[in-house]
Tab-separated table of C-alpha atoms and ligand atoms in Angstrom:
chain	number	residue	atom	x	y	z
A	1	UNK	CA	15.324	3.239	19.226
A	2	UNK	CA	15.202	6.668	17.496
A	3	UNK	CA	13.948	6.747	13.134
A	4	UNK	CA	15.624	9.106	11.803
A	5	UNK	CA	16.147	8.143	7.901
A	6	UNK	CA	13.431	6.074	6.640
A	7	UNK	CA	13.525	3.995	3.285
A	8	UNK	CA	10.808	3.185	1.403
A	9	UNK	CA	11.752	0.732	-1.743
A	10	UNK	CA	9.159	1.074	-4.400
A	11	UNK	CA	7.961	4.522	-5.935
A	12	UNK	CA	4.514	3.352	-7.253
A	13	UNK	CA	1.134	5.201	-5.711
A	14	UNK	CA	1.464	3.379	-2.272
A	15	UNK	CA	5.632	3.761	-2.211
A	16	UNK	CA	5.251	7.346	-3.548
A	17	UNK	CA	2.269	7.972	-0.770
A	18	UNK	CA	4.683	6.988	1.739
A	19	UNK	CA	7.862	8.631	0.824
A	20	UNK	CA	5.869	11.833	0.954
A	21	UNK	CA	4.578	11.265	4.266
A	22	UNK	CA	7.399	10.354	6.076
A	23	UNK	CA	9.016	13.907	4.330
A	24	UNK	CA	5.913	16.000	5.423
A	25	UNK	CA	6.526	14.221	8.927
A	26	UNK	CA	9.888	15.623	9.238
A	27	UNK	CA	12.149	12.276	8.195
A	28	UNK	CA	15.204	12.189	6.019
A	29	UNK	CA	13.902	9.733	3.039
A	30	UNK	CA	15.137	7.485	0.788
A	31	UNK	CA	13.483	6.488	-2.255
A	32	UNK	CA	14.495	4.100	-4.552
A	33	UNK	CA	12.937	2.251	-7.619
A	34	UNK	CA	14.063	0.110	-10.188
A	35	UNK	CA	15.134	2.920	-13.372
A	36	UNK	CA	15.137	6.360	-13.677
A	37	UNK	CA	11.702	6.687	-15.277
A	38	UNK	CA	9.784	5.007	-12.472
A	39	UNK	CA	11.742	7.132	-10.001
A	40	UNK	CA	11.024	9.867	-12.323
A	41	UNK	CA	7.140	9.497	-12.284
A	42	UNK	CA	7.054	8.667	-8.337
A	43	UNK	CA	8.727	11.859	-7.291
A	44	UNK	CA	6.415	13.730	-9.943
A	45	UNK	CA	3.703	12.609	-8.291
A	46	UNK	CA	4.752	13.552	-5.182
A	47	UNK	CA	5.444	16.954	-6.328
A	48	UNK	CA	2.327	16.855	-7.813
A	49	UNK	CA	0.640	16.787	-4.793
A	50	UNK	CA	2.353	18.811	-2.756
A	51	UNK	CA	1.865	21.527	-5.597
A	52	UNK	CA	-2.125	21.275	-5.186
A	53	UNK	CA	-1.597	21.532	-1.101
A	54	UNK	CA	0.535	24.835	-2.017
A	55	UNK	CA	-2.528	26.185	-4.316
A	56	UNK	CA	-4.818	25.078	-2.063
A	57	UNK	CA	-2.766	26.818	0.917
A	58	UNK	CA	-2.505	24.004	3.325
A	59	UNK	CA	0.922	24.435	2.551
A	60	UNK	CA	3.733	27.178	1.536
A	61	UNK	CA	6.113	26.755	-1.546
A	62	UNK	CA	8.792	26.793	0.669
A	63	UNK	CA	7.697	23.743	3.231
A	64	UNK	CA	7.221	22.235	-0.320
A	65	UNK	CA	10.592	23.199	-1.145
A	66	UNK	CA	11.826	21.822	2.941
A	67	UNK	CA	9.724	18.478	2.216
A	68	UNK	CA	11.064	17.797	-1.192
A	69	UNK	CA	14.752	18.428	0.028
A	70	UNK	CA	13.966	15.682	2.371
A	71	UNK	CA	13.611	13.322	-0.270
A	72	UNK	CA	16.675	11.306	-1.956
A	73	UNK	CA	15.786	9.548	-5.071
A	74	UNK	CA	18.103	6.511	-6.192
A	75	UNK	CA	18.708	3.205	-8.508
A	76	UNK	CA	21.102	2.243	-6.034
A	77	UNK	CA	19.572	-0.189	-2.641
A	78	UNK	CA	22.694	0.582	-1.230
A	79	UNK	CA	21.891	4.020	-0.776
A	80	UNK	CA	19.583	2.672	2.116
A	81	UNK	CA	23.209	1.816	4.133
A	82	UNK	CA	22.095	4.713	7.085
A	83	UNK	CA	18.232	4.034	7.388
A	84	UNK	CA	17.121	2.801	10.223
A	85	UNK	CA	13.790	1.880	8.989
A	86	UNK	CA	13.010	0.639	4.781
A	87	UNK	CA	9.663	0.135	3.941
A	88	UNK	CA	9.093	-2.186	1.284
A	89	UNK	CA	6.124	-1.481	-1.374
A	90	UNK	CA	7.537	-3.363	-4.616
A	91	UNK	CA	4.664	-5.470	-6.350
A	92	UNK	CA	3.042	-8.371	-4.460
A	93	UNK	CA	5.257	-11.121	-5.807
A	94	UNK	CA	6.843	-13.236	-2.406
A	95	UNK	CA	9.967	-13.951	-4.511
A	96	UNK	CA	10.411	-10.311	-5.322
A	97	UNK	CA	9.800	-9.474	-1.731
A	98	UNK	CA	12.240	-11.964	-0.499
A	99	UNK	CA	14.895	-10.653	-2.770
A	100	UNK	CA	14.523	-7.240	-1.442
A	101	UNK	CA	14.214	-8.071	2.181
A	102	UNK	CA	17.735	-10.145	1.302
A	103	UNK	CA	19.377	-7.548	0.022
A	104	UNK	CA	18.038	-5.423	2.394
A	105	UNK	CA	19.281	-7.752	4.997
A	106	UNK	CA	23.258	-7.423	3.921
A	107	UNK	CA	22.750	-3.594	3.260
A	108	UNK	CA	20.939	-2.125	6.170
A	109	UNK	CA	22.755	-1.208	9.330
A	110	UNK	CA	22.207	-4.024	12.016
A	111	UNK	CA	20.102	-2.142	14.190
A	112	UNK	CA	17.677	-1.164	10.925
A	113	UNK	CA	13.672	-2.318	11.144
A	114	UNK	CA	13.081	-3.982	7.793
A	115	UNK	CA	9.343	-3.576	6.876
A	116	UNK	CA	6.775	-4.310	4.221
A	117	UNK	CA	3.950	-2.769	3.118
A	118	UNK	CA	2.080	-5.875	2.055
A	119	UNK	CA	-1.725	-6.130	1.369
A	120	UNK	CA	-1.785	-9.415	1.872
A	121	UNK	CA	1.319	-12.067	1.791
A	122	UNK	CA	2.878	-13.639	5.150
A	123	UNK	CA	5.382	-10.904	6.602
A	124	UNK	CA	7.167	-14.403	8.095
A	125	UNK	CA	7.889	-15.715	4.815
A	126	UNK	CA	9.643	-12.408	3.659
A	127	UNK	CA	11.124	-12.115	7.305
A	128	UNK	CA	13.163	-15.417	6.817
A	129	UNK	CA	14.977	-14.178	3.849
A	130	UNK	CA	16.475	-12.096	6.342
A	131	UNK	CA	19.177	-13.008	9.720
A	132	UNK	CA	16.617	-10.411	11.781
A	133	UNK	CA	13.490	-12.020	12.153
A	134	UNK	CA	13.053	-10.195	15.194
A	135	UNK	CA	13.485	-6.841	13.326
A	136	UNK	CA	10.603	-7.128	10.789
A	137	UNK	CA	7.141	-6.266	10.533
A	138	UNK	CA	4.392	-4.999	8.710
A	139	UNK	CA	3.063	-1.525	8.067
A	140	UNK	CA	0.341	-1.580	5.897
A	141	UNK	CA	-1.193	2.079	4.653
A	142	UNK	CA	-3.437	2.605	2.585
A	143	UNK	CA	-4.868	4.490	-0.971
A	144	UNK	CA	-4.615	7.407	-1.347
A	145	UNK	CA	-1.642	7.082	1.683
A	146	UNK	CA	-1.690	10.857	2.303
A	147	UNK	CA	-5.404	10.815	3.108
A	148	UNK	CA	-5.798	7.337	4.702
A	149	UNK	CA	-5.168	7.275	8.435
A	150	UNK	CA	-5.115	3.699	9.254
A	151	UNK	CA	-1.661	1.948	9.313
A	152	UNK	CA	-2.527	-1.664	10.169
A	153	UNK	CA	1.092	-2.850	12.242
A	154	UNK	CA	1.896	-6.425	11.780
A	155	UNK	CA	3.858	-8.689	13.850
A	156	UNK	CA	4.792	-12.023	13.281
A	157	UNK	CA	5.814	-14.527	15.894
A	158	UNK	CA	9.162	-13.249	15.733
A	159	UNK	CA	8.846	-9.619	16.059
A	160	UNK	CA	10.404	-8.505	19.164
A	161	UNK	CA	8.294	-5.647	21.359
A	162	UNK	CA	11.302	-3.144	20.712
A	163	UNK	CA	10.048	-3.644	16.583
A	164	UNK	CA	6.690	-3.583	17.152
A	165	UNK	CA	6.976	0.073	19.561
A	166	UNK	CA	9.129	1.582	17.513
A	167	UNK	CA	6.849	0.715	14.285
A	168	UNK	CA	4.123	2.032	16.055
A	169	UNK	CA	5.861	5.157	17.154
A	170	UNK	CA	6.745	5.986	13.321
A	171	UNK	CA	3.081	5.245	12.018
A	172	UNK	CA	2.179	7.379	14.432
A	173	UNK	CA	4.715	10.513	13.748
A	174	UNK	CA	3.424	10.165	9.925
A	175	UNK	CA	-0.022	11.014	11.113
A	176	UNK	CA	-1.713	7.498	11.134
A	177	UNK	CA	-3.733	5.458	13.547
A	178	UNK	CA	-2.226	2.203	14.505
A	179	UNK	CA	-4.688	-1.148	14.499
A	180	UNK	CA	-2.485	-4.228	15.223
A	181	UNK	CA	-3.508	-7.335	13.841
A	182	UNK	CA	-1.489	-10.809	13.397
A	183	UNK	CA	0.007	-12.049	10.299
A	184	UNK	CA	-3.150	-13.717	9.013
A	185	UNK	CA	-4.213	-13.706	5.182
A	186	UNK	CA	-5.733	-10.365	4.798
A	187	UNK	CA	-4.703	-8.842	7.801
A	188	UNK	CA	-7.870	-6.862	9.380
A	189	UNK	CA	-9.182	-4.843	6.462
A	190	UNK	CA	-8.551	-6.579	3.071
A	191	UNK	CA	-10.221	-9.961	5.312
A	192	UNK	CA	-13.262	-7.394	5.450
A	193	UNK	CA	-13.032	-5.621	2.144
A	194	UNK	CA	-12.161	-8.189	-0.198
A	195	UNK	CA	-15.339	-10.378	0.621
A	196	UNK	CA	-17.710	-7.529	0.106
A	197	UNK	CA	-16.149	-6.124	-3.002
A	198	UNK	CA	-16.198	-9.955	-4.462
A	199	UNK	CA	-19.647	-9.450	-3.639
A	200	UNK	CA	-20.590	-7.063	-5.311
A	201	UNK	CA	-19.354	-8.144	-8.561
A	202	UNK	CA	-21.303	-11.364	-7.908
A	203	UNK	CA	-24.832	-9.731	-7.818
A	204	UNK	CA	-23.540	-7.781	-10.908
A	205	UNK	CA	-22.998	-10.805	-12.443
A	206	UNK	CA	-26.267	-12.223	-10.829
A	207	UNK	CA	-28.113	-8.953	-12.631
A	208	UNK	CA	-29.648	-7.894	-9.540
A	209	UNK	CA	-28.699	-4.116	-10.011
A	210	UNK	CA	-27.060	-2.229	-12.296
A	211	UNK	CA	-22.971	-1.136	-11.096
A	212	UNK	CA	-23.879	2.358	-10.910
A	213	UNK	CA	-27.243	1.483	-8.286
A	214	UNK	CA	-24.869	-1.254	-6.596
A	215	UNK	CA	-22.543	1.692	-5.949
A	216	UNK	CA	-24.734	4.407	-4.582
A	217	UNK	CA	-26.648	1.863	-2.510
A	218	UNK	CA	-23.514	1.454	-0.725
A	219	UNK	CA	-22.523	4.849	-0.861
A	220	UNK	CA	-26.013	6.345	0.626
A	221	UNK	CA	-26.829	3.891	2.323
A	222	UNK	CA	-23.836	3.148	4.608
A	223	UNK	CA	-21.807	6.452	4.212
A	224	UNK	CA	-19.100	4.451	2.066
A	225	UNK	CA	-16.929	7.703	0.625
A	226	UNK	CA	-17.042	4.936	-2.903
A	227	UNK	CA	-19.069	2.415	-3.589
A	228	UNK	CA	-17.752	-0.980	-4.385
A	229	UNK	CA	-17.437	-0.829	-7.989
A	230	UNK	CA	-15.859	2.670	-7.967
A	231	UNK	CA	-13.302	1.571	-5.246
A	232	UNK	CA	-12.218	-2.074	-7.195
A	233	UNK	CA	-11.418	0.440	-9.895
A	234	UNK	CA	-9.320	2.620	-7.174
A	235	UNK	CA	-7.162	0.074	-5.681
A	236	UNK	CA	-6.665	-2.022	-9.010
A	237	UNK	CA	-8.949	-4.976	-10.082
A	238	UNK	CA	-4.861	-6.623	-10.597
A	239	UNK	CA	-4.609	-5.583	-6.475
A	240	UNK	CA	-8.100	-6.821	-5.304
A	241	UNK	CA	-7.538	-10.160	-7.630
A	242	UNK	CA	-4.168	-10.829	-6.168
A	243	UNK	CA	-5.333	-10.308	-2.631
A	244	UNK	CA	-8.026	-12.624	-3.017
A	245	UNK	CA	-6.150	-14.809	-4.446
A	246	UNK	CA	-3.434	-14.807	-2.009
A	247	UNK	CA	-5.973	-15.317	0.895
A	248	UNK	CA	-7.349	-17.996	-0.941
A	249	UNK	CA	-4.379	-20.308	-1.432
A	250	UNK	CA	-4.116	-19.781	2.482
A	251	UNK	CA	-7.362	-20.285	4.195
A	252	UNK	CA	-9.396	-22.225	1.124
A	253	UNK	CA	-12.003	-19.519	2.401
A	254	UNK	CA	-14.723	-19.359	-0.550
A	255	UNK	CA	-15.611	-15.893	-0.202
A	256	UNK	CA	-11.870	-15.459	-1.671
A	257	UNK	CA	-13.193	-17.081	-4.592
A	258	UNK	CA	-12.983	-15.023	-7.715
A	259	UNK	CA	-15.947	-14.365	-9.437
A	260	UNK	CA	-15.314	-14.964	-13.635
A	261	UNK	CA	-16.055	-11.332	-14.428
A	262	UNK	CA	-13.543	-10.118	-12.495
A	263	UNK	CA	-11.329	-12.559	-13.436
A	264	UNK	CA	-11.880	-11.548	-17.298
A	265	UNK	CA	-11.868	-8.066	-16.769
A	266	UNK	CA	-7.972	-8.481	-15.181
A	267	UNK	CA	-7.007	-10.839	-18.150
A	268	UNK	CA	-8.202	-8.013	-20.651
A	269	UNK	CA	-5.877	-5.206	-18.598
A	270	UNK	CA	-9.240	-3.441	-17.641
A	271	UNK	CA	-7.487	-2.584	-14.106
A	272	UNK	CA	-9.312	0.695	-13.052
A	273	UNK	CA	-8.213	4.074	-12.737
A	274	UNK	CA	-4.618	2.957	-13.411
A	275	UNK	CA	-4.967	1.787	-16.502
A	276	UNK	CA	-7.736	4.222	-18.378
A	277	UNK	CA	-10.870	1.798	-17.758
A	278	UNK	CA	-12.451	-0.432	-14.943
A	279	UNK	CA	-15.812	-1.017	-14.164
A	280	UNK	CA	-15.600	3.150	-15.373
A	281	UNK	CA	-13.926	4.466	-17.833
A	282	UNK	CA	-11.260	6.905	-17.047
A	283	UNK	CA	-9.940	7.637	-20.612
A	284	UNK	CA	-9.621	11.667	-21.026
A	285	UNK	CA	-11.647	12.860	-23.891
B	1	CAA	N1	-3.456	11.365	-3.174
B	1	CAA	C1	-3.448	12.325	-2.255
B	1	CAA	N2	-4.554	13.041	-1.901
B	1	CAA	C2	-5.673	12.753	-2.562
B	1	CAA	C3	-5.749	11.767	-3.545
B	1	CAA	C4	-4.570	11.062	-3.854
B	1	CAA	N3	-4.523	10.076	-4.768
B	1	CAA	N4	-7.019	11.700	-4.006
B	1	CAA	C5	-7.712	12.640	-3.333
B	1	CAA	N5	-6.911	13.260	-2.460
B	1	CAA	C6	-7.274	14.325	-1.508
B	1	CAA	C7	-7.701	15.585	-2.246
B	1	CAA	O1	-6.576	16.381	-2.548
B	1	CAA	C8	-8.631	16.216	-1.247
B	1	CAA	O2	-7.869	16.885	-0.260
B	1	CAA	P1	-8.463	18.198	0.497
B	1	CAA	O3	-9.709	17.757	1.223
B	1	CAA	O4	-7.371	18.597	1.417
B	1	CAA	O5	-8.743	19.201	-0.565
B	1	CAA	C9	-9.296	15.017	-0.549
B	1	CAA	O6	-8.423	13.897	-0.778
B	1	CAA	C10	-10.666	14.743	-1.137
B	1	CAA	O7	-10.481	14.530	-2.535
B	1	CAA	P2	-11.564	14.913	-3.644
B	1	CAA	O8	-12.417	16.010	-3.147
B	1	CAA	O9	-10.846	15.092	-4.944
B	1	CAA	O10	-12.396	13.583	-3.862
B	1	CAA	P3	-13.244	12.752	-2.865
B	1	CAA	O11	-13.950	13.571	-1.861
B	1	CAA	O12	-13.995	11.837	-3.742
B	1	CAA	O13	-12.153	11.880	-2.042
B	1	CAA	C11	-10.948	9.891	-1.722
B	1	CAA	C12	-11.275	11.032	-2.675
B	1	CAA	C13	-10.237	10.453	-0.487
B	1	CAA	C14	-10.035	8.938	-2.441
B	1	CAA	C15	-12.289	9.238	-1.281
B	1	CAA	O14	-12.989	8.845	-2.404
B	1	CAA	C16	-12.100	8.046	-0.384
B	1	CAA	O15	-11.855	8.161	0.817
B	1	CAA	N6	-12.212	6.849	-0.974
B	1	CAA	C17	-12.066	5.585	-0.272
B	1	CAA	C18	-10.654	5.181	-0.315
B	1	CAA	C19	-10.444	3.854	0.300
B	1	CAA	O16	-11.332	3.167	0.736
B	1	CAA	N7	-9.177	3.454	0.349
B	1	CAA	C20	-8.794	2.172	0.865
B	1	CAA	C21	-8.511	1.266	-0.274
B	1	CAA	S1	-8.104	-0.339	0.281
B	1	CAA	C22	-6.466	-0.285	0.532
B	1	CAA	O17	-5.771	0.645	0.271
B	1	CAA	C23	-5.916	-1.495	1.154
B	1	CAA	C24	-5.252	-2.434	0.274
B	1	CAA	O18	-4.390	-3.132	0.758
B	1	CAA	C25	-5.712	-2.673	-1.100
């Protein structure tokens, strides 16, 4: 089966990361969010983006101009009638999810793959909102997408061979490198990550080092491009919280445990970079 039109529902960083990737590859896109403003800011930051690949010459203005004609912006699912692929990245809530893939479900075309870009949740559980459990899957990128080259393809017992090749196929036209894993909490890399970042805030808490040592111990010492500290504050303490969380509830793993700090820091809205102050402050002076 041949993607032509991809739809990606949710404009946030990892929805607006996508969008633009699937442009830059060459697909017609849809992008919708939930009112004008959030559409609004996730096509600015796309053009954003593309702007600083233009100054820095990796691109011209017009394949800026080609990329971003690519890209429909909408309040309207039913604009996603002619994909054949959408690409959930709404927030990690499974009833939101669920709604989506249901709607999804009565709006897509009957041959459409319905994916989601999940960190975390059971791709079955959204899948059965749907009448195509063989067409659904996971395709989880990651932040910053348009640097990131892993997409980690999920299957579920249901996923049919055709789904899982022609996922594969698409990660692959976007520029990413494919690891398949099962539709286990975590997946592959957040079951890695999440651990080690808990970690890390534990022997903070413990006082065995100071953030800033913690960080460029794990930065010098094993090539990390951020250390831990730096990169709770990149993908959202809200995100890593949620994911551990989420694992937790499923596998009663204690390294999913959240340590209180954490837990504090997300109940004061100190979520990272995304919110003006993490473990770092980002506030502009
Ligand atoms: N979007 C697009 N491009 C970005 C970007 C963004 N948000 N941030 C940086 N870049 C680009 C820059 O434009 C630059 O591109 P060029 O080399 O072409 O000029 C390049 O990335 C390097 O950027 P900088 O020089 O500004 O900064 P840096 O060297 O510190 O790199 C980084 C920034 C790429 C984010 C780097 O710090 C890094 O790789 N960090 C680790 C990121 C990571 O681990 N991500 C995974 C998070 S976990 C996850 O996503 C899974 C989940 O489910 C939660």
């Amino acid at each position: 089966m041949e993607i032509k039109k991809v739809g990606v529902v949710g404009c946030g960083a990892m929805g607006a990361g996508i969008v633009q990737v699937c442009a830059q590859a060459g697909f017609q896109v849809v992008a919708s969010e939930i009112n004008d403003a959030l559409l609004k800011r996730g096509l600015g930051l796309i053009d954003t983006l593309l702007s600083k690949d233009v100054s820095k010459q990796k691109i011209t203005q017009a394949d800026k101009e080609a990329i971003q004609a690519r890209i429909k912006g909408t309040t309207d699912m039913k604009d996603f009638v002619e994909c054949d692929l959408v690409i959930e990245a709404v927030i990690e809530s499974m009833e939101l999810k669920r709604k989506v893939f249901g709607d999804l479900d009565k709006i897509c075309p009957p041959h459409a793959i319905l994916a989601s870009n999940s960190s975390s949740l059971s791709i079955l559980d959204m899948a059965i909102a749907t009448k195509r459990l063989d067409k659904v899957l996971g395709i989880h990128f990651f932040n910053p997408v348009p640097v990131m080259k892993l997409v980690e393809l999920i299957r579920t017992i249901a996923t049919s061979d055709e789904t899982a090749d022609a996922g594969r196929q698409f990660a692959e036209k976007v520029g990413k490198t494919v690891v398949a894993a099962k539709d286990t909490p975590g997946f592959i890399v957040n079951y890695l990550m999440i651990p080690q970042l808990l970690n890390a805030v534990r022997i903070l808490e413990k006082g065995v080092a100071a953030k800033e040592d913690i960080d460029n111990a794990m930065k010098l010492g094993l090539n990390h491009p951020l250390g831990p500290f730096a990169l709770i504050d990149l993908v959202g303490v809200d995100v890593v919280c949620f994911i551990a969380k989420a694992v937790y509830e499923e596998t009663k793993d204690p390294q999913f445990i959240i340590p209180t700090l954490l837990q504090k820091m997300f109940t004061a809205g100190w979520l990272g970079r995304k919110s003006g102050k993490g473990f770092y402050d980002y506030q502009k002076s």
